[in-house]
Coordinates of C-alpha atoms (C1' of nucleotides) in Angstrom, one line a residue:
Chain P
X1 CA -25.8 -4.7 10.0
X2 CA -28.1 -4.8 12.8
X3 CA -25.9 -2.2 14.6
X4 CA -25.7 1.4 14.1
X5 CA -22.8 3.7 15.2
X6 CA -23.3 6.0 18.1
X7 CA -21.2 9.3 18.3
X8 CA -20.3 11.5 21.7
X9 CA -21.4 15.1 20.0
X10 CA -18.6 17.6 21.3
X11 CA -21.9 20.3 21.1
X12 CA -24.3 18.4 22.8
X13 CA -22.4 16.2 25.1
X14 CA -24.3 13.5 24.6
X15 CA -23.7 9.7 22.5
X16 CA -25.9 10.3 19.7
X17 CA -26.6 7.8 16.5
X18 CA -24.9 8.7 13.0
X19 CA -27.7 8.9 10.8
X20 CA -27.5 10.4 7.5
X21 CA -29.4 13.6 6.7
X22 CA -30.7 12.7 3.5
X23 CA -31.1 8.9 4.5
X24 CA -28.4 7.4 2.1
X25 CA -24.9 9.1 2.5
X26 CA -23.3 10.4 5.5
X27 CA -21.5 13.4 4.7
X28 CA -18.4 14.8 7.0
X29 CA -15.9 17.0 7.1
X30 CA -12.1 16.6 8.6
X31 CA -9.8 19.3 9.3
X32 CA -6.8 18.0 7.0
X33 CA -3.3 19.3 7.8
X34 CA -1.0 22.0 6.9
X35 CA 1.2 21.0 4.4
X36 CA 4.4 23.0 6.0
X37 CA 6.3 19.8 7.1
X38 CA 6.0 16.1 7.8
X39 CA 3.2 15.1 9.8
X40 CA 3.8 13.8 13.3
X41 CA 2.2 10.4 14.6
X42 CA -0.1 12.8 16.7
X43 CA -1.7 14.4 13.3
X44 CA -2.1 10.7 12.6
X45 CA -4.2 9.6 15.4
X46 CA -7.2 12.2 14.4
X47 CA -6.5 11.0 11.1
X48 CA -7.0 7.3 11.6
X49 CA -9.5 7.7 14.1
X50 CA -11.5 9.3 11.6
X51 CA -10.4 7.0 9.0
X52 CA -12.5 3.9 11.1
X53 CA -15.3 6.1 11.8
X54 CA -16.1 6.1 8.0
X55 CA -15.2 2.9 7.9
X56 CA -17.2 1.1 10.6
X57 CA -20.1 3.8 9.0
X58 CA -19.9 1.8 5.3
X59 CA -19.3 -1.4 7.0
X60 CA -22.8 -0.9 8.7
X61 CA -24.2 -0.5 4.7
X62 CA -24.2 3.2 4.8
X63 CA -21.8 5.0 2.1
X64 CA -20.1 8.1 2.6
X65 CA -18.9 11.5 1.3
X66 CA -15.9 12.4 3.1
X67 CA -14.0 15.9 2.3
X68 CA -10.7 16.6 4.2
X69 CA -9.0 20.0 3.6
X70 CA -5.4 21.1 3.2
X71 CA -4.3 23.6 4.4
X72 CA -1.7 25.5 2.3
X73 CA -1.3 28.8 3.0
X74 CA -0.9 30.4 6.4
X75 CA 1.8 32.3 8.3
X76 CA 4.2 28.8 8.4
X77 CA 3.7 27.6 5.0
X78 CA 4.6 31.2 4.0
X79 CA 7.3 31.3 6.4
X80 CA 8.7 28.1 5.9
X81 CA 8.5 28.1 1.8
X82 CA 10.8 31.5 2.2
X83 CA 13.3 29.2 4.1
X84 CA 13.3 26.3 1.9
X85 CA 13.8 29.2 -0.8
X86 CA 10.6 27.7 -3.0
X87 CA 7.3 29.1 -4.0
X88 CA 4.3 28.8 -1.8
X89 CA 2.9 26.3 -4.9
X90 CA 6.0 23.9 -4.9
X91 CA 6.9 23.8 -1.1
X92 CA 2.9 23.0 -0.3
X93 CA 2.7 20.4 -3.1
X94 CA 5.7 18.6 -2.2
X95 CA 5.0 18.1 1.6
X96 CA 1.2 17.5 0.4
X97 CA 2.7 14.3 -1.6
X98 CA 4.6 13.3 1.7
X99 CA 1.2 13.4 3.3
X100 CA -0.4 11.4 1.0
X101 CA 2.3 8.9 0.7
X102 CA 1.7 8.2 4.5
X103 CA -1.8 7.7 4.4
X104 CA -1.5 5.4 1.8
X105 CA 1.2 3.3 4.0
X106 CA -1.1 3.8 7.1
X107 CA -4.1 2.3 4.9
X108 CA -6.0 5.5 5.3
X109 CA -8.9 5.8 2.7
X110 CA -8.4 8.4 0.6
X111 CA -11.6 11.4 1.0
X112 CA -13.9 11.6 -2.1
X113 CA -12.7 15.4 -2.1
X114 CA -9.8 17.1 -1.1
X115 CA -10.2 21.0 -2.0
X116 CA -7.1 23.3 -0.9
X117 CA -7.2 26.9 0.0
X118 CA -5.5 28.7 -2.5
X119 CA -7.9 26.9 -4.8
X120 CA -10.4 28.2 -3.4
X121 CA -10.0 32.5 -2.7
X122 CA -13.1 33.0 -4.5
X123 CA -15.3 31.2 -2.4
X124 CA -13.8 32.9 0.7
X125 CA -14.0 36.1 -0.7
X126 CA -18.1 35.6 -1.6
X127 CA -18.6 34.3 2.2
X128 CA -17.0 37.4 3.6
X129 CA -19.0 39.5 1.5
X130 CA -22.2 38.1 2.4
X131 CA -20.7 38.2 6.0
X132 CA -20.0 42.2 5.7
X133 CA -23.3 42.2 3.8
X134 CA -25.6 41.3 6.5
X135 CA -23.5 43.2 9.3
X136 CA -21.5 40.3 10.6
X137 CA -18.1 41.4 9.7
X138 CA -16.3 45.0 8.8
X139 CA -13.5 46.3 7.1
X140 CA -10.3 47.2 10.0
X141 CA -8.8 50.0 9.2
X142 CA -5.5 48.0 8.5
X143 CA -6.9 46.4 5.3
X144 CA -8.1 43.1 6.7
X145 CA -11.8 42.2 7.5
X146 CA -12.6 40.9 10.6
X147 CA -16.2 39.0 12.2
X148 CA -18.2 40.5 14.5
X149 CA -18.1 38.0 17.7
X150 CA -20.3 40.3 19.6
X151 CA -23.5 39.7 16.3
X152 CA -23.4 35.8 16.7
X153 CA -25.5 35.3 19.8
X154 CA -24.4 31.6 19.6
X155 CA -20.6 32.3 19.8
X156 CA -18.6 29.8 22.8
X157 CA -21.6 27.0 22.5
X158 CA -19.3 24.2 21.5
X159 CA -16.3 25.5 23.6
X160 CA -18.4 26.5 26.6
X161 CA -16.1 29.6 26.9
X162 CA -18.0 32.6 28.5
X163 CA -17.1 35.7 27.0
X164 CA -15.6 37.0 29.9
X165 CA -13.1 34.5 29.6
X166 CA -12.9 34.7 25.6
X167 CA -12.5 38.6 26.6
X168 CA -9.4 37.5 29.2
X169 CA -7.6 35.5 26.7
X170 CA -7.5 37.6 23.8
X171 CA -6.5 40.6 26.0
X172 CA -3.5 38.5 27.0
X173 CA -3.3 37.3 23.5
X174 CA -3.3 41.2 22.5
X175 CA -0.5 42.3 24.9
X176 CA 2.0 39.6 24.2
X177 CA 1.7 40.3 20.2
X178 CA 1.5 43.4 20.1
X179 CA -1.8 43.6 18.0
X180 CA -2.8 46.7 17.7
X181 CA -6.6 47.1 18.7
X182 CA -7.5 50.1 17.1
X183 CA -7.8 47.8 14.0
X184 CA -10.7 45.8 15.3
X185 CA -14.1 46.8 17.0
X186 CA -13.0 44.1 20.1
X187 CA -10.2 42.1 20.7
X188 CA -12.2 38.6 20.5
X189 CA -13.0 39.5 16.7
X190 CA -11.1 37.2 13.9
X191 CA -9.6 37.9 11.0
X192 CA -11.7 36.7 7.6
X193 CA -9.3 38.4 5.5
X194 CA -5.9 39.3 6.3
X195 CA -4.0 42.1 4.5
X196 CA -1.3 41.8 2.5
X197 CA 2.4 42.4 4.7
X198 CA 5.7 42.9 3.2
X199 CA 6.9 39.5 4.8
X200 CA 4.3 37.6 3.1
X201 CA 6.5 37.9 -0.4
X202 CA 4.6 37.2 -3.1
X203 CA 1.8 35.4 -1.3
X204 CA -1.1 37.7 -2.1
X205 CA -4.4 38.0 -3.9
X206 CA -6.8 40.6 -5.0
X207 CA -9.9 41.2 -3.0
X208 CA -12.6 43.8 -2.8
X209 CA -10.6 45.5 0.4
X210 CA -6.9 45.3 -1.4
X211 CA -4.5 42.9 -1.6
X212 CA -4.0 39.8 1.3
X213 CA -4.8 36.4 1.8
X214 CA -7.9 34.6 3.5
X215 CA -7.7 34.2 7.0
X216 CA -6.9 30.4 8.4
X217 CA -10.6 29.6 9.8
X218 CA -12.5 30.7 6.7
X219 CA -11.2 28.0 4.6
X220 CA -12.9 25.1 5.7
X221 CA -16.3 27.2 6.2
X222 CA -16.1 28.0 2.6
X223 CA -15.1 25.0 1.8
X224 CA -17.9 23.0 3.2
X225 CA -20.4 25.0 1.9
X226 CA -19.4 23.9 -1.7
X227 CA -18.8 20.8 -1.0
X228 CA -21.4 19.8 1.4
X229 CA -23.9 22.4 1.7
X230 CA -25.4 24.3 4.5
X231 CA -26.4 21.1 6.5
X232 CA -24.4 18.7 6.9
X233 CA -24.1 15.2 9.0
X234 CA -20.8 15.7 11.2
X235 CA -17.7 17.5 11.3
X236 CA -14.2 16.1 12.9
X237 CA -10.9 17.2 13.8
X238 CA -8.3 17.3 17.0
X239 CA -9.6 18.5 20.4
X240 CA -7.5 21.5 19.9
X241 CA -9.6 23.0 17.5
X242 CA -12.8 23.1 19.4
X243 CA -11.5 26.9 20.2
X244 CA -11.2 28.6 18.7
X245 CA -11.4 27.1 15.1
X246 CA -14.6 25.3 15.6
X247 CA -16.1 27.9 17.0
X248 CA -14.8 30.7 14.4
X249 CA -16.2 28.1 11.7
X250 CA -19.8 27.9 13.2
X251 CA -20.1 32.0 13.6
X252 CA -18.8 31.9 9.7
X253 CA -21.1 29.5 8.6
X254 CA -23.9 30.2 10.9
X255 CA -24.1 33.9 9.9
X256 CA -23.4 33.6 5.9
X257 CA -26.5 30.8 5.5
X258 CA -29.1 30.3 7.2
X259 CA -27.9 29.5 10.5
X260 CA -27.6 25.6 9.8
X261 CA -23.8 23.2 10.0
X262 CA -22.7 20.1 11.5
X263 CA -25.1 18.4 12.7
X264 CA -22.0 16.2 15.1
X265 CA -19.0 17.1 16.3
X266 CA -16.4 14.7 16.8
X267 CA -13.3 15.9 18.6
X268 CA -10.3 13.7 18.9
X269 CA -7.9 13.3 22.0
X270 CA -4.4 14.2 21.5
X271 CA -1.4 11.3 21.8
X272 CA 1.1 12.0 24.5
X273 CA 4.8 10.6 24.1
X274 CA 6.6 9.3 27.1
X275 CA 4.1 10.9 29.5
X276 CA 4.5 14.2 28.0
X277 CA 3.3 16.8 25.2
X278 CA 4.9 15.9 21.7
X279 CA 7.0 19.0 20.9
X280 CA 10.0 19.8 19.3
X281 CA 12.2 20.7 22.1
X282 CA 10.9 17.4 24.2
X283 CA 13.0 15.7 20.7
X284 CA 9.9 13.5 20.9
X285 CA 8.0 14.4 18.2
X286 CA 7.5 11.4 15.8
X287 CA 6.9 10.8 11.9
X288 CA 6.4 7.5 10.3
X289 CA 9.9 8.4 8.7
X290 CA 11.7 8.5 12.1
X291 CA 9.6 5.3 13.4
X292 CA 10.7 3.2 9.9
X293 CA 14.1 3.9 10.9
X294 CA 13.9 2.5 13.6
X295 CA 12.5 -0.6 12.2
X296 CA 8.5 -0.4 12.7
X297 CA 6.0 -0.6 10.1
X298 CA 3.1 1.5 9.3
X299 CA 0.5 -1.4 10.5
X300 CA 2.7 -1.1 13.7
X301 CA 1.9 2.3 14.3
X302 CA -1.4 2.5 13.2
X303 CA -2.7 -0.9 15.8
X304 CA -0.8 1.4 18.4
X305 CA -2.9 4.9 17.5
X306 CA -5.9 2.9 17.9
X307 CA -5.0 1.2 20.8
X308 CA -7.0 3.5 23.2
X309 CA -10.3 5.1 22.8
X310 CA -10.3 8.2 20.5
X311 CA -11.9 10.6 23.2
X312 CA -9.5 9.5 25.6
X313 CA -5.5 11.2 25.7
X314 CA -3.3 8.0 24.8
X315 CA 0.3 7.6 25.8
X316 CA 3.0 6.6 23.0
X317 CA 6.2 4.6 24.0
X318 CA 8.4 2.8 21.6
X319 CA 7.5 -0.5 24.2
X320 CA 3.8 -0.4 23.1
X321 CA 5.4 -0.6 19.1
X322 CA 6.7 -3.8 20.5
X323 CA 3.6 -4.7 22.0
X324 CA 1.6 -3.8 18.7
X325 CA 4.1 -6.2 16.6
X326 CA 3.2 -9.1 18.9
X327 CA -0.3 -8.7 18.9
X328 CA -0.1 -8.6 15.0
X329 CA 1.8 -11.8 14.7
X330 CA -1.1 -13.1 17.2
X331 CA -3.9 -11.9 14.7
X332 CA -1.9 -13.0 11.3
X333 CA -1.1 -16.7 13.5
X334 CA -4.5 -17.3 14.2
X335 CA -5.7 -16.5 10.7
X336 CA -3.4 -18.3 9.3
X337 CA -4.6 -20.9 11.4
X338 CA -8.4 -20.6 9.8
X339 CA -6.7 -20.5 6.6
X340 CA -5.6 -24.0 7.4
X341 CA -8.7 -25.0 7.5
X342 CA -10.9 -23.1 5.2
X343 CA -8.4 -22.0 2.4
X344 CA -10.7 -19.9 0.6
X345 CA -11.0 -15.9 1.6
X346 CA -14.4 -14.5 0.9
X347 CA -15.3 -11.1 1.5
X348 CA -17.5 -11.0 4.5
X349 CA -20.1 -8.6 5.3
X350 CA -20.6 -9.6 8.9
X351 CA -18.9 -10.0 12.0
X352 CA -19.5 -13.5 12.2
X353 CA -18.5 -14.9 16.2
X354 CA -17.2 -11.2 16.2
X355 CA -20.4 -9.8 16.7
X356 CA -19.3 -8.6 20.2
X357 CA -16.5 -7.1 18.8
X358 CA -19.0 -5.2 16.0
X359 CA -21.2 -4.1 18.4
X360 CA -18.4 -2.5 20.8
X361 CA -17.3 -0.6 17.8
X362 CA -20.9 0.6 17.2
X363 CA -21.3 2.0 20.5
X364 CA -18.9 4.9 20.2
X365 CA -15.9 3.6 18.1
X366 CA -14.6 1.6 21.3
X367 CA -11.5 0.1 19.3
X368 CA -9.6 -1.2 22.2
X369 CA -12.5 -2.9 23.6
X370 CA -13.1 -4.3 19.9
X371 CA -9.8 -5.7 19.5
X372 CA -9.8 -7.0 23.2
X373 CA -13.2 -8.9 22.3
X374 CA -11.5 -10.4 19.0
X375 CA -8.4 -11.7 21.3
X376 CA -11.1 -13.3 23.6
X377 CA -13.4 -14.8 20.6
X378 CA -10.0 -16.1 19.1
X379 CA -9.1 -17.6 22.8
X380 CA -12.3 -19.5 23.2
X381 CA -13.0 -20.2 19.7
X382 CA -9.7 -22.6 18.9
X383 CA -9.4 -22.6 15.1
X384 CA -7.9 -26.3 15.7
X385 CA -11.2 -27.5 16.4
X386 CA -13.5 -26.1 14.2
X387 CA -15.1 -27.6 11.0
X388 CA -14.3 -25.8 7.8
X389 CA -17.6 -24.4 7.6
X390 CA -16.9 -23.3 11.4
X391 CA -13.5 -21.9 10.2
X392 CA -15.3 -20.2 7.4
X393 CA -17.5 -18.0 9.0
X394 CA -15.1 -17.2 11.9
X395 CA -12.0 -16.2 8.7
X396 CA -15.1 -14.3 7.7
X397 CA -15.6 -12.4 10.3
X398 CA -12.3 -11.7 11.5
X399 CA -11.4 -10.4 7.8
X400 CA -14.4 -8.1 8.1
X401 CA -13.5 -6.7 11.7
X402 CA -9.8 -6.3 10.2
X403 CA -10.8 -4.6 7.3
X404 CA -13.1 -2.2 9.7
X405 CA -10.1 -1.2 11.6
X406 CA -8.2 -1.2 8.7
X407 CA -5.6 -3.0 9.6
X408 CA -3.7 -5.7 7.5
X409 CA -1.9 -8.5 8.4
X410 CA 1.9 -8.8 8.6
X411 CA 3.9 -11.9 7.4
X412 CA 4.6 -14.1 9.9
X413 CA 8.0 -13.4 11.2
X414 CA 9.1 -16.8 11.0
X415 CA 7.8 -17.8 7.9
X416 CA 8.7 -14.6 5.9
X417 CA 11.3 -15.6 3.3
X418 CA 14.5 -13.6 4.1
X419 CA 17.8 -13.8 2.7
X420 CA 19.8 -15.3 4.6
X421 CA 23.8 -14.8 3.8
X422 CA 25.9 -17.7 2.8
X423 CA 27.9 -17.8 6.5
X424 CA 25.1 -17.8 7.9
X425 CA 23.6 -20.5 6.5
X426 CA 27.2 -22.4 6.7
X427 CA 27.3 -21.7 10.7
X428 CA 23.5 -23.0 10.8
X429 CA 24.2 -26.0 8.9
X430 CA 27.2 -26.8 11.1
X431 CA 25.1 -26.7 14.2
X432 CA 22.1 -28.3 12.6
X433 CA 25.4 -31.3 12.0
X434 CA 26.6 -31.3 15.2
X435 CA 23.1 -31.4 16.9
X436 CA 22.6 -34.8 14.7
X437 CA 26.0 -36.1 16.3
X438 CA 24.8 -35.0 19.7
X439 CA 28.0 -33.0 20.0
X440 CA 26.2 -30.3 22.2
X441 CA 28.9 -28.3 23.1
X442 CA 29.9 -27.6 19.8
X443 CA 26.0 -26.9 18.5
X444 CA 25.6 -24.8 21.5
X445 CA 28.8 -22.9 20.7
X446 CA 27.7 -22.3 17.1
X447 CA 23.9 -21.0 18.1
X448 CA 25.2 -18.5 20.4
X449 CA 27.8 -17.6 17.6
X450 CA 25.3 -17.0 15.5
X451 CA 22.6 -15.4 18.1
X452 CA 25.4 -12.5 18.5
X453 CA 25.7 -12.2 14.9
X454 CA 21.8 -11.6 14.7
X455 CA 20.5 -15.0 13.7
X456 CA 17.9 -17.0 16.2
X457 CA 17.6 -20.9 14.9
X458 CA 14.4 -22.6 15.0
X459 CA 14.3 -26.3 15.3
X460 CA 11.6 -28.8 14.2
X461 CA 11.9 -32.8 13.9
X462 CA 12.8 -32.5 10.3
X463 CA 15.1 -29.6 10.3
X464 CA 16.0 -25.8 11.0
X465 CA 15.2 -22.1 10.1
X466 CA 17.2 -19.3 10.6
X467 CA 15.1 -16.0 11.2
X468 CA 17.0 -12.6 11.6
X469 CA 16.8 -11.7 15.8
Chain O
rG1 C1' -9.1 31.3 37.6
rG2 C1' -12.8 29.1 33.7
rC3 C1' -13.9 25.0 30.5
rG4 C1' -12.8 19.9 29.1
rA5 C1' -10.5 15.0 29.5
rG6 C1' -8.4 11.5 32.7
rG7 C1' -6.3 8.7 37.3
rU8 C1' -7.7 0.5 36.7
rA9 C1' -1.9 -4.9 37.4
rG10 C1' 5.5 -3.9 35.6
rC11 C1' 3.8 -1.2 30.7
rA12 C1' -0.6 -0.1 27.8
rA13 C1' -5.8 -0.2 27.9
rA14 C1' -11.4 -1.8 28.0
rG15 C1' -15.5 -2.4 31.2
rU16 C1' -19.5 -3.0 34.9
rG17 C1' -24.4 -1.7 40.8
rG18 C1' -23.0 -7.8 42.4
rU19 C1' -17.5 -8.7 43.2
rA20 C1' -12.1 -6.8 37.3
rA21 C1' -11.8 -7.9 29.1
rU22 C1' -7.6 -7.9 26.3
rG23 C1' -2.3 -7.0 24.3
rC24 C1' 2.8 -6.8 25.8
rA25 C1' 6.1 -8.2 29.7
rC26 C1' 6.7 -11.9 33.5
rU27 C1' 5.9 -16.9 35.0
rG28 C1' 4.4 -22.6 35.4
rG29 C1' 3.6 -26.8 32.1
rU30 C1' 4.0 -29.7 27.4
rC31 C1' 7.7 -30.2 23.7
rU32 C1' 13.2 -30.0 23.3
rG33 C1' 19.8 -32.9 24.8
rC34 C1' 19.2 -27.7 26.7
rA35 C1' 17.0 -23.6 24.3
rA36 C1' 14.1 -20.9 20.7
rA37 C1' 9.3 -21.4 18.3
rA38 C1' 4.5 -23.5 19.1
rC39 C1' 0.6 -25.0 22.3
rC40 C1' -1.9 -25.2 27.3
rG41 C1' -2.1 -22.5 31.9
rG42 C1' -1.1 -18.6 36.0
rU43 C1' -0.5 -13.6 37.5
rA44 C1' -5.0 -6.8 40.2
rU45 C1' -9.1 -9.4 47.4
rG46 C1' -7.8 -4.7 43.7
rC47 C1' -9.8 -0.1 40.0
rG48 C1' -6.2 8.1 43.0
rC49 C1' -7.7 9.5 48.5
rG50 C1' -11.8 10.3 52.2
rG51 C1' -16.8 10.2 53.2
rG52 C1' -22.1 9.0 51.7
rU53 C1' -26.3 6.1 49.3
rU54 C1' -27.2 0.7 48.8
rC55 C1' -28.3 -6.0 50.8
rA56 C1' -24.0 -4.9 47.5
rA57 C1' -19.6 0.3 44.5
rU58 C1' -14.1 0.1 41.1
rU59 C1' -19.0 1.4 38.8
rC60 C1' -24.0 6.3 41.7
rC61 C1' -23.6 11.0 45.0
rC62 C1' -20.3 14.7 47.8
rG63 C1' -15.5 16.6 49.0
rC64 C1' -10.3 16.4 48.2
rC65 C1' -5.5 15.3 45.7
rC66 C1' -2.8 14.5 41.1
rU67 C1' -2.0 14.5 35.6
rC68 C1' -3.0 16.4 30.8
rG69 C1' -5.4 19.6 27.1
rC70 C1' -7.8 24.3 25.7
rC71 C1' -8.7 29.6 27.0
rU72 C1' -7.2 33.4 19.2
rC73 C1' -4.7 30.6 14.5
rC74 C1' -1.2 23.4 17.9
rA75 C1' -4.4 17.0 15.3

RNA sequence: GGCGAGGUAGCAAAGUGGUAAUGCACUGGUCUGCAAAACCGGUAUGCGCGGGUUCAAUUCCCGCCCUCGCCUCCA
């Protein structure tokens, strides 16, 4: 591909081309999710928006190495396993299969490598020694281990906090929890290592400064480090974790090598719902579960995450679910349409008369303005009049920008075999007879009869389908 | 208060120094007994407000208003 993807860098504030360190593979991290519940359509958007960064990345010829964490032990995975009355092991493995089961419906590629916490202690525990080692963390007198904020000169780059305000926040932060300061040198300073409470059950492990459990932003530094080394190509997550996450993460890494990470940050914009902040109390906090009852699929959702410009907050109604399903049926009509003309799929490698489309994704992942440009190619270009080899390149093409935003094609709703029940079929024929007889009242009588019942009829010269409303 | 993102048609959402993609919805036409479906069209003199720069600004600059996010563990 002629076109190479451009990135807005979170750190530098500036669009900057993805280009592999060591020329071949681009290696990233995500920050995956904790596994203490269902994940909400919000976690999803990072997800996904991630998902066709790596894919527009290997589209472009370049493979990848992409390692997503999970996160599965914290204060609510410890909390909420006690609930649910299961280990830590058992309640994080089952909502970990939950999460995998919908990726795989939202046609998220799986990452190369998928390393957990708990599997990895002993890495954590070498970083923080290394950390204590060269005077950038100490022992609290509570048991836990805590980094030194004031010995990274660096700290509040990516967050552009000063630390006067990082001082503010954590002094508020202090006084509504209580924390008592005598434990830490300052208030900014994070925990590495937490120690071991009575409410934390029998979530616990051995480390050189007693019993406890890692702290939550030393995961993924260790993590990284085995996985992708000091220096790495780009690192992605929600904007919420720019601070302090992020931020903890570089100080981690920063301080226990030799001062190299991600070379790119990539910061995803959160989803709204209804204008407002998904939480709990709103009641309009989504899963795929909740959004399958209601009768949308995961291609659904997933045109609708992408539907506006990852750096940019989208809103989520149920409407725009509608919306997504229409513009589907547009996409899966018009290749069907190709298909008419050139029956025989082949695995394209370029965008064909999509190269607009291509090159919009290129600059920045601009999805909307990608799928925008395929409507218009598809408007101009009718597949009616195009000669097979035409049809072809343009099936081609619109398979390869498809399979870059990773979405696939519905059925056709009025061609997708359904069962239709014996009455129905009865009530249909009826009309279907009267129609033939010209008795319109009666065949108008029946259609509405069977439009309340949840049945549209669809007419052609030869006969009639019934499709379900 | 600080930092960041954003305000474009009924909803959603791109984009550009020269006069606004696209999807849904709506609507006109063809077709149909009438519809539905399908196909072909139409729909923002306008891009938060006020100034400024320019031959020309929605697009650049300044000020203001509003929304959202973050400011110690929320994607």
């Amino acid at each position: 591909m002629p076109n190479r993807l451009t990135l807005h860098d979170t750190l530098t504030r500036t669009e900057r081309e993805v280009t592999p360190l060591d020329g071949k593979t681009l290696r990233f991290y995500c920050c995956g999710p904790t596994v203490y519940g269902p994940a909400h359509i919000g976690n999803f958007r990072t997800f996904v928006a991630q998902d066709i960064m790596r894919r527009v990345v290997e589209a472009g010829g370049t493979p990848t190495l992409h390692v997503r964490n999970i996160t599965d032990v914290d204060d609510k995975t410890i909390r909420d396993s006690q609930k649910a009355g299961q280990s830590l092991t058992d309640f994080t493995r089952g909502w970990t299969e939950k999460f995998h089961a919908d990726c795989t419906v939202l046609n998220l590629l799986a990452p190369h490598v998928e390393p957990s916490a708990v599997a990895h202690i002993p890495h954590q525990i070498a970083m923080i020694e290394k950390l204590i080692a060269n005077g950038h963390a100490y022992a609290g007198s509570d048991g836990s281990v805590y980094f030194r904020v004031a010995s990274f000169k660096d700290y509040g780059k990516l967050s552009h906090l000063e630390d006067r305000e990082l001082r503010l926040g954590a002094s508020e932060a202090a006084s509504a929890t209580d924390w008592d300061e005598y434990t830490k040198d300052s208030l900014t300073d994070f925990a590495l290592w937490k120690a071991r409470k009575p409410e934390d059950g029998a979530n616990y492990w051995p480390s050189p400064w007693g019993e406890g459990r890692p702290g939550w932003h030393l995961e993924c530094s260790a993590m990284i480090l085995e996985y992708l080394g000091e220096d790495f190509d780009l690192h992605s997550g929600g904007v919420d974790l720019i601070f302090p996450h992020h931020e903890n993460e570089i100080a981690q890494s920063c301080c226990s090598t030799h001062g190299k990470f991600a070379h790119h940050w990539m910061h995803v914009a959160h989803l709204t719902v209804d204008g407002a902040k998904m939480s709990k109390s709103l009641g309009n906090l989504y899963t795929l579960e909740d959004l399958a009852k209601r009768g949308y699929s995961a291609v659904e959702v997933r045109y609708v995450l992408i539907y506006g410009h990852y750096s940019a907050p989208l809103n989520f109604t149920l409407h725009s679910l509608d919306s997504a399903r229409q513009a589907l049926q547009k996409l899966a009509k018009a290749d069907r349409a190709l298909s008419g003309i050139s029956p025989a799929l082949q695995h394209s490698t370029t965008p064909g008369p999509f190269a607009e489309a291509w090159k919009l994704l290129c600059h920045d992942l601009n999805v909307p303005g990608a799928l925008g440009s395929i409507f218009g190619t598809l408007n101009k270009l009718k597949p009616a009049t195009l000669s097979n080899e035409e049809a072809t390149t343009m099936r081609g093409g619109l398979n390869f920008m498809l399979n870059t935003l990773g979405l696939q094609l519905p059925a056709i709703v009025a061609e997708a075999p359904t069962e239709v029940p014996a009455d129905i079929q009865t009530l249909a024929q009826q009309r279907w007879d009267a129609k033939q007889a010209k008795d319109w009242a009666t065949a108008d009588t029946l259609r509405k009869q069977l439009e309340s019942a949840g049945w549209l009829i669809k007419d052609s010269k030869e006969g009639f389908t019934v499709v379900p409303k």
